[in-house]
PDB file of C-alpha atoms in Angstrom:
ATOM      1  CA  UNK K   1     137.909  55.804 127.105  1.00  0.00           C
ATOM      2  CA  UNK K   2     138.047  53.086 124.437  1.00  0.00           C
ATOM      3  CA  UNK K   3     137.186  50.436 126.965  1.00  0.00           C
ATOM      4  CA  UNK K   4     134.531  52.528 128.969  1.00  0.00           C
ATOM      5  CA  UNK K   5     132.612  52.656 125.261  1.00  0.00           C
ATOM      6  CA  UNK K   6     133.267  48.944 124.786  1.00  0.00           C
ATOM      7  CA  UNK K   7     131.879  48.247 128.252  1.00  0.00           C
ATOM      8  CA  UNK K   8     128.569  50.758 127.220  1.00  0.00           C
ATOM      9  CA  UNK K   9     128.311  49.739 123.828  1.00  0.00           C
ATOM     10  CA  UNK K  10     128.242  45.047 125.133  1.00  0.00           C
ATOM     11  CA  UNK K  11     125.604  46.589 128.079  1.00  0.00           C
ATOM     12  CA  UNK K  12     123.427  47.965 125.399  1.00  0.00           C
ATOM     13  CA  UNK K  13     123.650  45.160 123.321  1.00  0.00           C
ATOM     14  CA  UNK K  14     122.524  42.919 125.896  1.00  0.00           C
ATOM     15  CA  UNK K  15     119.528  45.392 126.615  1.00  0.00           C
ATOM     16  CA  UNK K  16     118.194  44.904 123.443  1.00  0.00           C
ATOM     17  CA  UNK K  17     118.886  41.618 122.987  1.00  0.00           C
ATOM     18  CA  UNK K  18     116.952  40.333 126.155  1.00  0.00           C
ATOM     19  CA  UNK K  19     114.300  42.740 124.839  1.00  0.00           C
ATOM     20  CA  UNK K  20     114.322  40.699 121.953  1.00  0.00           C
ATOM     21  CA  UNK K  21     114.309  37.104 123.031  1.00  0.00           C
ATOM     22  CA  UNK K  22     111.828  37.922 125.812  1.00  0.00           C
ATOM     23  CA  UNK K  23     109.275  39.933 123.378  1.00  0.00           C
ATOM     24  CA  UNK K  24     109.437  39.290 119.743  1.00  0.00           C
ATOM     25  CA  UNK K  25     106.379  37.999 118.493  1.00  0.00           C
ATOM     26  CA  UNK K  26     105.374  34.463 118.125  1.00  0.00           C
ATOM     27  CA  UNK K  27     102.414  34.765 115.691  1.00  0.00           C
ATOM     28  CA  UNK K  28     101.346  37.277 113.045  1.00  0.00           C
ATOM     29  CA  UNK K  29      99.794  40.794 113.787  1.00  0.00           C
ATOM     30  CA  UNK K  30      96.573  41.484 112.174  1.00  0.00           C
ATOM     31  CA  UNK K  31      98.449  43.186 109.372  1.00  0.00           C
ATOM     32  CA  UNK K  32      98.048  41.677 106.144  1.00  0.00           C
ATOM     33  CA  UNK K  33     101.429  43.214 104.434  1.00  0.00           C
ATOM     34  CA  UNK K  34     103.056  40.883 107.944  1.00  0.00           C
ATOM     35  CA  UNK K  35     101.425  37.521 106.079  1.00  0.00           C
ATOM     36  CA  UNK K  36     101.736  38.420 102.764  1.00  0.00           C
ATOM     37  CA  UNK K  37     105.585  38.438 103.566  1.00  0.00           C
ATOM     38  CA  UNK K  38     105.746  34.837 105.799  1.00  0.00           C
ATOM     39  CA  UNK K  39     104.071  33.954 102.695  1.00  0.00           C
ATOM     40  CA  UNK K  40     106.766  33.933 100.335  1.00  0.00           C
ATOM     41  CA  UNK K  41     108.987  33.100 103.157  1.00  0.00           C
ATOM     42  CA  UNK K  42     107.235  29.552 103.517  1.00  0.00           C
ATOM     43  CA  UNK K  43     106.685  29.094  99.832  1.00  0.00           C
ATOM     44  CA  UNK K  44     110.731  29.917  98.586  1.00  0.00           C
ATOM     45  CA  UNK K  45     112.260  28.691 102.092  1.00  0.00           C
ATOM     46  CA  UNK K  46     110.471  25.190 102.168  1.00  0.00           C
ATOM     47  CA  UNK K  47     109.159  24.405  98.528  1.00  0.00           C
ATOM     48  CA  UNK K  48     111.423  26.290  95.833  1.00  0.00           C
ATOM     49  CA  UNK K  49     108.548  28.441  94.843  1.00  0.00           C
ATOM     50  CA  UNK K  50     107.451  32.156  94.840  1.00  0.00           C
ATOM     51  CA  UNK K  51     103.584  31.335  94.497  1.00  0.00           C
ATOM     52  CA  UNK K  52     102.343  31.248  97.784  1.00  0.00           C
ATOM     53  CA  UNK K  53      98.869  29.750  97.396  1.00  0.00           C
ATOM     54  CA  UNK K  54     100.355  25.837  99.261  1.00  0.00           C
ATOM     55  CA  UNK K  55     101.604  28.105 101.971  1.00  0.00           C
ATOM     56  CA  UNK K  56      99.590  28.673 105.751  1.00  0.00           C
ATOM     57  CA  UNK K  57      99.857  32.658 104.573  1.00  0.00           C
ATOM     58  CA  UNK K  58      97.239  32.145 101.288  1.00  0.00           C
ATOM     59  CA  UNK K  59      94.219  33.860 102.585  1.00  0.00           C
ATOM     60  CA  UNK K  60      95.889  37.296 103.075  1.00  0.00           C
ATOM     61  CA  UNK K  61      94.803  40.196 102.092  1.00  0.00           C
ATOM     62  CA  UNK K  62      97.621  41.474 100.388  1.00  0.00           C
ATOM     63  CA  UNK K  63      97.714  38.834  97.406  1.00  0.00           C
ATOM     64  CA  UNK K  64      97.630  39.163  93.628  1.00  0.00           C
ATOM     65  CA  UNK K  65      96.762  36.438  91.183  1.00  0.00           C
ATOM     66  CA  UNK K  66      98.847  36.454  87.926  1.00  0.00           C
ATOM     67  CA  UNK K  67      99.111  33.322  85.652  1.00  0.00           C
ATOM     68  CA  UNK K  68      97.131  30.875  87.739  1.00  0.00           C
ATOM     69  CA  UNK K  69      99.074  31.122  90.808  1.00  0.00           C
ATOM     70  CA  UNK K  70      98.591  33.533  93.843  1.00  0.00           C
ATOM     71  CA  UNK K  71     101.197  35.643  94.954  1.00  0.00           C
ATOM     72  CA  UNK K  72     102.163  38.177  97.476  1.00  0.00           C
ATOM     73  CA  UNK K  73     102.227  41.741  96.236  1.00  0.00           C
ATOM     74  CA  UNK K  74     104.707  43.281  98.467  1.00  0.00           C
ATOM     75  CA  UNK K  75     108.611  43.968  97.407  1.00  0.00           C
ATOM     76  CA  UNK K  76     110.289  40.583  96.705  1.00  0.00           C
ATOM     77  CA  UNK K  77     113.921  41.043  98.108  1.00  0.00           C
ATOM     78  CA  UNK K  78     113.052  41.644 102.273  1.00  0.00           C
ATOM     79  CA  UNK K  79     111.168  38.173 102.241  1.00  0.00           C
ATOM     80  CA  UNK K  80     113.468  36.279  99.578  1.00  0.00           C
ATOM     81  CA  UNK K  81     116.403  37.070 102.122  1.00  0.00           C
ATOM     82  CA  UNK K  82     114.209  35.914 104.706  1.00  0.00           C
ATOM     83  CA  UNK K  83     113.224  32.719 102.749  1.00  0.00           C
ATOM     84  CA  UNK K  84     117.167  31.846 102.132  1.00  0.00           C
ATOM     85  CA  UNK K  85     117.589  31.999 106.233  1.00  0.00           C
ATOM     86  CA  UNK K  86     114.403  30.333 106.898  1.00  0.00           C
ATOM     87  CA  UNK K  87     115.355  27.243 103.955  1.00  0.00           C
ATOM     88  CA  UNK K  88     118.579  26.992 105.675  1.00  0.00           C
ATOM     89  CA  UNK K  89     117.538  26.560 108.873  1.00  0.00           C
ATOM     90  CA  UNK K  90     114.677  24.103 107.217  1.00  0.00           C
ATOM     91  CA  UNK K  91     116.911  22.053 105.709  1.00  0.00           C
ATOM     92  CA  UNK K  92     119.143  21.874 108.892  1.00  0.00           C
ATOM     93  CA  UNK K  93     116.755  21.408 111.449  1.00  0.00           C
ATOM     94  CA  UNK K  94     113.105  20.228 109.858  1.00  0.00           C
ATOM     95  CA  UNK K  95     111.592  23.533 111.310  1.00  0.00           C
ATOM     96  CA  UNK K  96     108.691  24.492 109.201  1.00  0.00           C
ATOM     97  CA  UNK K  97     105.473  26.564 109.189  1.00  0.00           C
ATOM     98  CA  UNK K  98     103.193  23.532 109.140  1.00  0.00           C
ATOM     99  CA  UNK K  99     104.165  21.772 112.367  1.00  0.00           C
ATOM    100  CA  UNK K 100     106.383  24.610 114.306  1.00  0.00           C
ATOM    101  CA  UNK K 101     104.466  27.627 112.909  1.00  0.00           C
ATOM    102  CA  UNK K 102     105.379  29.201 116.022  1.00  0.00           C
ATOM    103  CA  UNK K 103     108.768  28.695 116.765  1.00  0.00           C
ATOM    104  CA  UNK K 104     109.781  29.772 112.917  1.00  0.00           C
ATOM    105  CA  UNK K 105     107.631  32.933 113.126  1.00  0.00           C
ATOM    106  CA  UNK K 106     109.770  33.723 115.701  1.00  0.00           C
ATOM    107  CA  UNK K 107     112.858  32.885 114.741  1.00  0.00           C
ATOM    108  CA  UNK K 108     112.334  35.314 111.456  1.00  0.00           C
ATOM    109  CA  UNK K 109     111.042  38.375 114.000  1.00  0.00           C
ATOM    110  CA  UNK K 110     114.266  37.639 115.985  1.00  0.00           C
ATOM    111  CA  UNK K 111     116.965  37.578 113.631  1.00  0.00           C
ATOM    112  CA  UNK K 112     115.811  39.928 111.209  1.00  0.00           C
ATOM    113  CA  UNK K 113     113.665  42.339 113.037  1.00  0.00           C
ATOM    114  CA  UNK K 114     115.495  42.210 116.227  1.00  0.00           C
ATOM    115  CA  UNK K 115     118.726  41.536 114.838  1.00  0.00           C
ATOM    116  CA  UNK K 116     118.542  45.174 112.903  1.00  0.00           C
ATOM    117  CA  UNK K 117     117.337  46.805 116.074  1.00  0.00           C
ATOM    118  CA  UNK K 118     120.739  45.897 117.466  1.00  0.00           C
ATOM    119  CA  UNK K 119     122.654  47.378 114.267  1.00  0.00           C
ATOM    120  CA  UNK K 120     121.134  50.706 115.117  1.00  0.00           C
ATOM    121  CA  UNK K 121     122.247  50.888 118.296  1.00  0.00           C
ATOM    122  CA  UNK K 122     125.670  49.814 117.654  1.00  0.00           C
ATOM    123  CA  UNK K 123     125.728  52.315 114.560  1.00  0.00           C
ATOM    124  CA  UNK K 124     124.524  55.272 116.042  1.00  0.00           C
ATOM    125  CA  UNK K 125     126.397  55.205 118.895  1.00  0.00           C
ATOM    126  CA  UNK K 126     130.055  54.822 117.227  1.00  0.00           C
ATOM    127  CA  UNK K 127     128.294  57.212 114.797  1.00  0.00           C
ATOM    128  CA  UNK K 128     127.683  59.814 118.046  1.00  0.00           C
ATOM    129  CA  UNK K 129     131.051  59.142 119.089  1.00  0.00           C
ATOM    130  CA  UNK K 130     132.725  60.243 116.165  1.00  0.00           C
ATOM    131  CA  UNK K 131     130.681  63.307 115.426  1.00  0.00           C
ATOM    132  CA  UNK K 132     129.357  64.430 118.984  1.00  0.00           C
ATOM    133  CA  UNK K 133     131.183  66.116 121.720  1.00  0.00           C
ATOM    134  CA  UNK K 134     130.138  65.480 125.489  1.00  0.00           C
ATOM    135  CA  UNK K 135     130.090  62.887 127.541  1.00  0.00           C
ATOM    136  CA  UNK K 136     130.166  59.152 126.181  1.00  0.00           C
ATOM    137  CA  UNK K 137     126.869  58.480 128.308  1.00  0.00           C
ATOM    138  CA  UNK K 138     125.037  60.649 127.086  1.00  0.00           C
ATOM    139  CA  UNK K 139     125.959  59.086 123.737  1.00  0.00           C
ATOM    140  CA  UNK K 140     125.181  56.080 124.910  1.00  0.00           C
ATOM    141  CA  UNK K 141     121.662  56.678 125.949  1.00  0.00           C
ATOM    142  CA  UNK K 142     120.856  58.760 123.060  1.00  0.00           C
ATOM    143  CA  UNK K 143     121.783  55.549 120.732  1.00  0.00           C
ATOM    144  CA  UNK K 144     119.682  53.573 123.077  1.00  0.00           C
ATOM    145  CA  UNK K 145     116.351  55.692 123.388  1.00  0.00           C
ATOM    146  CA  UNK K 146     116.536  55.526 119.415  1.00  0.00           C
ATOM    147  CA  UNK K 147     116.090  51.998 119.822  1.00  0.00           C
ATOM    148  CA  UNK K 148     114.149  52.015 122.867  1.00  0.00           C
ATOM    149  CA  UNK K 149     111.247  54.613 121.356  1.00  0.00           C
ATOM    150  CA  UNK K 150     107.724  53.603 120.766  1.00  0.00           C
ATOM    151  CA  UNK K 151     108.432  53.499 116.783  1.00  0.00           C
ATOM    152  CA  UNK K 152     111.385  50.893 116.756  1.00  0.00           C
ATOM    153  CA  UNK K 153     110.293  49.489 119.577  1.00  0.00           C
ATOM    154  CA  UNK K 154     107.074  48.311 118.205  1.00  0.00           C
ATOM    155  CA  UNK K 155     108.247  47.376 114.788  1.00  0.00           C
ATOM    156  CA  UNK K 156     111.922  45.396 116.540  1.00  0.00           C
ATOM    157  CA  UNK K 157     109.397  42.090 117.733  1.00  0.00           C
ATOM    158  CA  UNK K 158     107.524  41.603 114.421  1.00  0.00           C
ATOM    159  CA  UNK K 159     108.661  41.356 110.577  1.00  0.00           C
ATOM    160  CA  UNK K 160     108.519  44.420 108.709  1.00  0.00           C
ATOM    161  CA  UNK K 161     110.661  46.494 105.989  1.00  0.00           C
ATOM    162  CA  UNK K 162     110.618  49.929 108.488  1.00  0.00           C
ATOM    163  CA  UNK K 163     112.764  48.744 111.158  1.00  0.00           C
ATOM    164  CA  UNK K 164     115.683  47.636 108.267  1.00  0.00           C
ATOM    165  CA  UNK K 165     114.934  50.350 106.327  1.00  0.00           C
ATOM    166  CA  UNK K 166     116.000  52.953 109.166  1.00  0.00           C
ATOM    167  CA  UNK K 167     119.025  50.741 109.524  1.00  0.00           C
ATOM    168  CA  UNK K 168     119.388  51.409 105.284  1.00  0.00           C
ATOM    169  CA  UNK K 169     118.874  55.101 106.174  1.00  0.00           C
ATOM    170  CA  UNK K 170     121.063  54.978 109.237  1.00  0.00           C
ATOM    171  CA  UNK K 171     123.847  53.858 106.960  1.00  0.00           C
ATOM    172  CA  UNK K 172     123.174  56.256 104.243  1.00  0.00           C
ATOM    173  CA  UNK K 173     124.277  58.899 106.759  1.00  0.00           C
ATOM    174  CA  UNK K 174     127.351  57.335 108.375  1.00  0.00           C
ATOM    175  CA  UNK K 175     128.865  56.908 104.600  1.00  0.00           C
ATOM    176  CA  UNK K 176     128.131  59.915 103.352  1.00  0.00           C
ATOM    177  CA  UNK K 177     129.579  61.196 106.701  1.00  0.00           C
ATOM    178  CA  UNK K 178     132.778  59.051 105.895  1.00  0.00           C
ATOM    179  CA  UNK K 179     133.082  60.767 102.883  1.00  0.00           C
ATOM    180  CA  UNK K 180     132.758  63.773 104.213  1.00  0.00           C
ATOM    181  CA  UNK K 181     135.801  63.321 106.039  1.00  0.00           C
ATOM    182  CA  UNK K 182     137.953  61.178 103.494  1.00  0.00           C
ATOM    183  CA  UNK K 183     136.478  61.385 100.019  1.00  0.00           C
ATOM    184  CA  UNK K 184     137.176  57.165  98.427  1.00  0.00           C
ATOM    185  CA  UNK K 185     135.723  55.217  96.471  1.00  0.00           C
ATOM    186  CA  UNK K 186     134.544  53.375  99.014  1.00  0.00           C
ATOM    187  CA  UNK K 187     132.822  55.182 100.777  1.00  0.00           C
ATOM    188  CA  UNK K 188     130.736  56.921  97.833  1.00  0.00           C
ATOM    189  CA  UNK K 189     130.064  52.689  97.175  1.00  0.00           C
ATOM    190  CA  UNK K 190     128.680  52.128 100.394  1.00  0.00           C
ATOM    191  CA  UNK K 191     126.212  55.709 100.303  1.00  0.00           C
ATOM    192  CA  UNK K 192     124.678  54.207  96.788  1.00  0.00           C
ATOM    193  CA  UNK K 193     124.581  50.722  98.192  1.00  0.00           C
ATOM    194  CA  UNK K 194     122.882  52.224 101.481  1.00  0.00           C
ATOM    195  CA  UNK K 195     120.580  53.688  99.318  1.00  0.00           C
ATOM    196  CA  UNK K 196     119.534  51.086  96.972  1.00  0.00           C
ATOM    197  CA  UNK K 197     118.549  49.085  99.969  1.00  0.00           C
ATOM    198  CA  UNK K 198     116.784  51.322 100.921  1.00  0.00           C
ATOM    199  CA  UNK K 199     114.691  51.337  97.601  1.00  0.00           C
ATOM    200  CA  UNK K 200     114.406  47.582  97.542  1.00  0.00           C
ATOM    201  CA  UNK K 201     112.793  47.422 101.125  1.00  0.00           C
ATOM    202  CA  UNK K 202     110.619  51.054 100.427  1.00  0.00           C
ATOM    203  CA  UNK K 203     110.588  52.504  96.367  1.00  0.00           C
ATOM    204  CA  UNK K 204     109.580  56.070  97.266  1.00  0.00           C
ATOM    205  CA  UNK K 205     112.591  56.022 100.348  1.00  0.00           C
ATOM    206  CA  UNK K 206     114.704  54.541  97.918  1.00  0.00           C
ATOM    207  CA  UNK K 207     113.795  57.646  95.517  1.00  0.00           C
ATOM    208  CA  UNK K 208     115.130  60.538  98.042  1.00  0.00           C
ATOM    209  CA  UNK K 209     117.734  58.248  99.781  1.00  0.00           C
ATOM    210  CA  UNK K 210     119.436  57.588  95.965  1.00  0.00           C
ATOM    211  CA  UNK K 211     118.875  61.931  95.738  1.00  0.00           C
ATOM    212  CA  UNK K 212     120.526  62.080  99.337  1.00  0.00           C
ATOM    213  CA  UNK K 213     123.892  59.973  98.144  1.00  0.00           C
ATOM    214  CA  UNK K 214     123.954  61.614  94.735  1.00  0.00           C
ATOM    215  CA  UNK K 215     123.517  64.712  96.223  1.00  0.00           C
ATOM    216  CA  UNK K 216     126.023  64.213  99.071  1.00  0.00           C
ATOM    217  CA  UNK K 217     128.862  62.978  96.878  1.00  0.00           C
ATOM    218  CA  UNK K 218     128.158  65.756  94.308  1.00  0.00           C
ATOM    219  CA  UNK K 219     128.842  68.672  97.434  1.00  0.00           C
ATOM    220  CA  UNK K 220     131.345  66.923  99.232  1.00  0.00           C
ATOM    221  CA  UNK K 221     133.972  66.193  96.219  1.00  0.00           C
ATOM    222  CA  UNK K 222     136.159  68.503  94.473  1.00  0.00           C
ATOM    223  CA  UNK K 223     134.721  70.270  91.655  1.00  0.00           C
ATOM    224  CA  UNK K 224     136.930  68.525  88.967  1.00  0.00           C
ATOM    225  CA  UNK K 225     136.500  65.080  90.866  1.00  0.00           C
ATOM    226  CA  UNK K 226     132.947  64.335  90.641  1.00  0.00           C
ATOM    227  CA  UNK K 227     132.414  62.449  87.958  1.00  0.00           C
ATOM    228  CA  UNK K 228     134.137  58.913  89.091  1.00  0.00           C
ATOM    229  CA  UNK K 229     132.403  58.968  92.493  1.00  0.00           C
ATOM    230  CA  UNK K 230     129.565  60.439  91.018  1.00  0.00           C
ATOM    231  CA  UNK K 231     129.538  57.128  88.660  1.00  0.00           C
ATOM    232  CA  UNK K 232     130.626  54.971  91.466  1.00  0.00           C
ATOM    233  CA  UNK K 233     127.005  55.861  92.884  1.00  0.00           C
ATOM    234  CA  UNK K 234     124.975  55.068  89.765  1.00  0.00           C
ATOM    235  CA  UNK K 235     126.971  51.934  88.968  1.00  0.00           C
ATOM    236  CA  UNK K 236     126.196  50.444  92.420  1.00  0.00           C
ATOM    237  CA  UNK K 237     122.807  51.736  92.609  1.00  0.00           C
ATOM    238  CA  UNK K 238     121.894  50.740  89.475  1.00  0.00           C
ATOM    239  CA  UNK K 239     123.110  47.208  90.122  1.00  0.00           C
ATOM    240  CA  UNK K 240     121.141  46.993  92.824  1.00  0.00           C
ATOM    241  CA  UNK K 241     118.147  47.999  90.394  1.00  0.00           C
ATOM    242  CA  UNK K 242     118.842  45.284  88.458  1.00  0.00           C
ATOM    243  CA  UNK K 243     118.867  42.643  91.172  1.00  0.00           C
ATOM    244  CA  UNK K 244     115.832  43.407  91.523  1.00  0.00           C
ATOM    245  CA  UNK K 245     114.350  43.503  88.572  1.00  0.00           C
ATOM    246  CA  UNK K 246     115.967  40.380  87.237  1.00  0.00           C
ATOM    247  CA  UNK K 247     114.239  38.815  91.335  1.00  0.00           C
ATOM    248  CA  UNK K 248     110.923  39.976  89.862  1.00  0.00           C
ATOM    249  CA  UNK K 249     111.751  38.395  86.617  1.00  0.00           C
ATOM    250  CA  UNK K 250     112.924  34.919  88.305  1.00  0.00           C
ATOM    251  CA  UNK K 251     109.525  35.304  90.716  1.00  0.00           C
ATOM    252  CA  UNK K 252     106.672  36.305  87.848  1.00  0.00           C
ATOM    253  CA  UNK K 253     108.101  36.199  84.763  1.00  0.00           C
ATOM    254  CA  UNK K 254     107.913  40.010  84.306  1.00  0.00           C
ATOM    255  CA  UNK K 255     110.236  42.676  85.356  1.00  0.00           C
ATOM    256  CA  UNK K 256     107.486  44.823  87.275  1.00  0.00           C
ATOM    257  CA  UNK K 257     106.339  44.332  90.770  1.00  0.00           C
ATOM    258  CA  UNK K 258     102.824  42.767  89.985  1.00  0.00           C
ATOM    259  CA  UNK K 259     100.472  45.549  91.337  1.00  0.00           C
ATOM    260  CA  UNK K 260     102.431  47.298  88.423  1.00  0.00           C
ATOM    261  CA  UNK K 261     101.990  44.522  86.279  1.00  0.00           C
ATOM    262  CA  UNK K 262      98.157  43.995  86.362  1.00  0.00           C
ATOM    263  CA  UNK K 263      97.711  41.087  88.655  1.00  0.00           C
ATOM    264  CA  UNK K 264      94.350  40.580  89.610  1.00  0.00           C
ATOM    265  CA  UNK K 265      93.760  41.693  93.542  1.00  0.00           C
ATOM    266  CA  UNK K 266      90.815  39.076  95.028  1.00  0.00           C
ATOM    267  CA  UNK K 267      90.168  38.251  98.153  1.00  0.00           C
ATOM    268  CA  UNK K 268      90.480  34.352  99.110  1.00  0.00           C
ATOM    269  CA  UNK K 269      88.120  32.032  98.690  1.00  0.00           C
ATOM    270  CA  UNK K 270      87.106  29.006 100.949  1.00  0.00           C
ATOM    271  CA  UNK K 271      89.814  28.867 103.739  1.00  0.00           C
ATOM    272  CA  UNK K 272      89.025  25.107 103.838  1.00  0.00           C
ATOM    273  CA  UNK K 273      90.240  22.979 106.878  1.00  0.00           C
ATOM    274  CA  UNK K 274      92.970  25.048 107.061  1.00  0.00           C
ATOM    275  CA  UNK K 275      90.880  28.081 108.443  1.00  0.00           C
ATOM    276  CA  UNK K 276      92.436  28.506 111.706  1.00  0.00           C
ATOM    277  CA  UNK K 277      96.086  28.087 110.512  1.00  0.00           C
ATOM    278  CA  UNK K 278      95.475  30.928 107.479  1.00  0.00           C
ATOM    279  CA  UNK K 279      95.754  34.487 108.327  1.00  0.00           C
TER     280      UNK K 279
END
């Protein structure tokens, strides 16, 4: 049995990954939150800075000015990981958005996008193992169609914060599910660290998903051992809070997200020579 749902689990795997090589986007969608984020991936990944006005992303819609400088206004941490892949590969190979816009577009919608796809499948079908009775093909197709649906489907080929956030979600469940089983430390660690990613790519998901694991810990422990999981939650979540505030403070000088702040929304000016390349 172990090796039919190795065999299942490589085939789907390879599904999704041809999906991905053969699909994921090349270019930008007309969505403006899309830019905004290659924004700050271009500005942190190839110049050391947060301000994203010397980037090919300036013109979008989504931008906030704030001390002279123009800056994206969407959540910081999604595109600063991004950035640190993007720099390394930069620095390694000379790939940048000025002369291989393409091919680095591309390689961020593959390997974070598409690469989180993959982590769902793989997930939810050890997770359908474990919990589900019934045979291991249903299972397997079940995991699959998750990833195969019109939602994640759409959002696996182009850079986003839904398609890792139902991965943050996805693991929200299997840990509080572990702890259902065998109440550690651990476990009640990886629900609150489940759920503070989930806040850092989404605040208002990151609001019930930090309920959820609270929640979940609180019913699932002993009635006279709550407190040290129950503080094991709120220690990691709240050091994940304040990653990201201290990332805003690095970024803007302020601890709020700048649409908190009081940046000044304004649409771009001139597009310059640079027209065609700004989106």
């Amino acid at each position: 049995m172990k090796r039919k749902a190795r065999r299942l689990q490589y085939a789907g795997v390879i599904v999704l990954l041809l999906f991905a090589v053969l699909y994921t986007k090349e270019e930008i969608t007309l969505a403006g939150n899309e830019s905004s984020r290659f924004g700050v991936i271009q500005a942190l990944g190839e110049q050391g800075v947060f301000h994203i006005e010397r980037t090919n992303f300036a013109s979008t819609v989504d931008r906030v000015e704030w001390n002279g400088h123009v800056y994206s206004d969407k959540p910081l941490p999604l595109s600063s990981a991004a950035a640190v892949v993007h720099g390394t590969v930069h620095r390694l190979t000379g790939i940048n958005f000025s002369e291989n816009r393409m091919l680095a577009i591309y390689l961020i919608n593959l390997l974070f996008s598409g690469g989180c796809n993959i982590l769902l499948f793989l997930w939810m079908f050890r997770l359908l193992r474990r919990t589900c009775r019934g045979r291991i093909e249903v299972k397997w197709l079940l995991a699959l169609a998750m990833c195969l649906s019109t939602w994640l489907l759409t959002y696996s080929v182009i850079f986003n914060n839904h398609t890792p956030a139902a991965l943050a979600v996805l693991g929200l469940v299997i840990a509080l599910e572990k702890y259902r089983r065998r109440p550690t430390f651990r476990a009640a660690a990886c629900a609150a660290a489940a759920a503070g990613a989930a806040g850092a790519l989404d605040i208002p998901l990151g609001f019930f998903c930090g309920i959820a694991a609270a929640a979940g810990i609180a019913l699932e422990s002993p009635a006279r051992q709550r407190l040290r999981p129950e503080l094991t939650v709120f220690a990691v979540g709240g050091g994940i809070a304040a990653g990201i505030v201290l990332l805003n403070h690095i970024a803007y000088g302020t601890i709020l997200p700048l649409y908190i702040a009081g940046g000044v929304v304004r649409a771009a000016a001139a597009l310059g020579d640079d027209a065609g390349l700004l989106v």
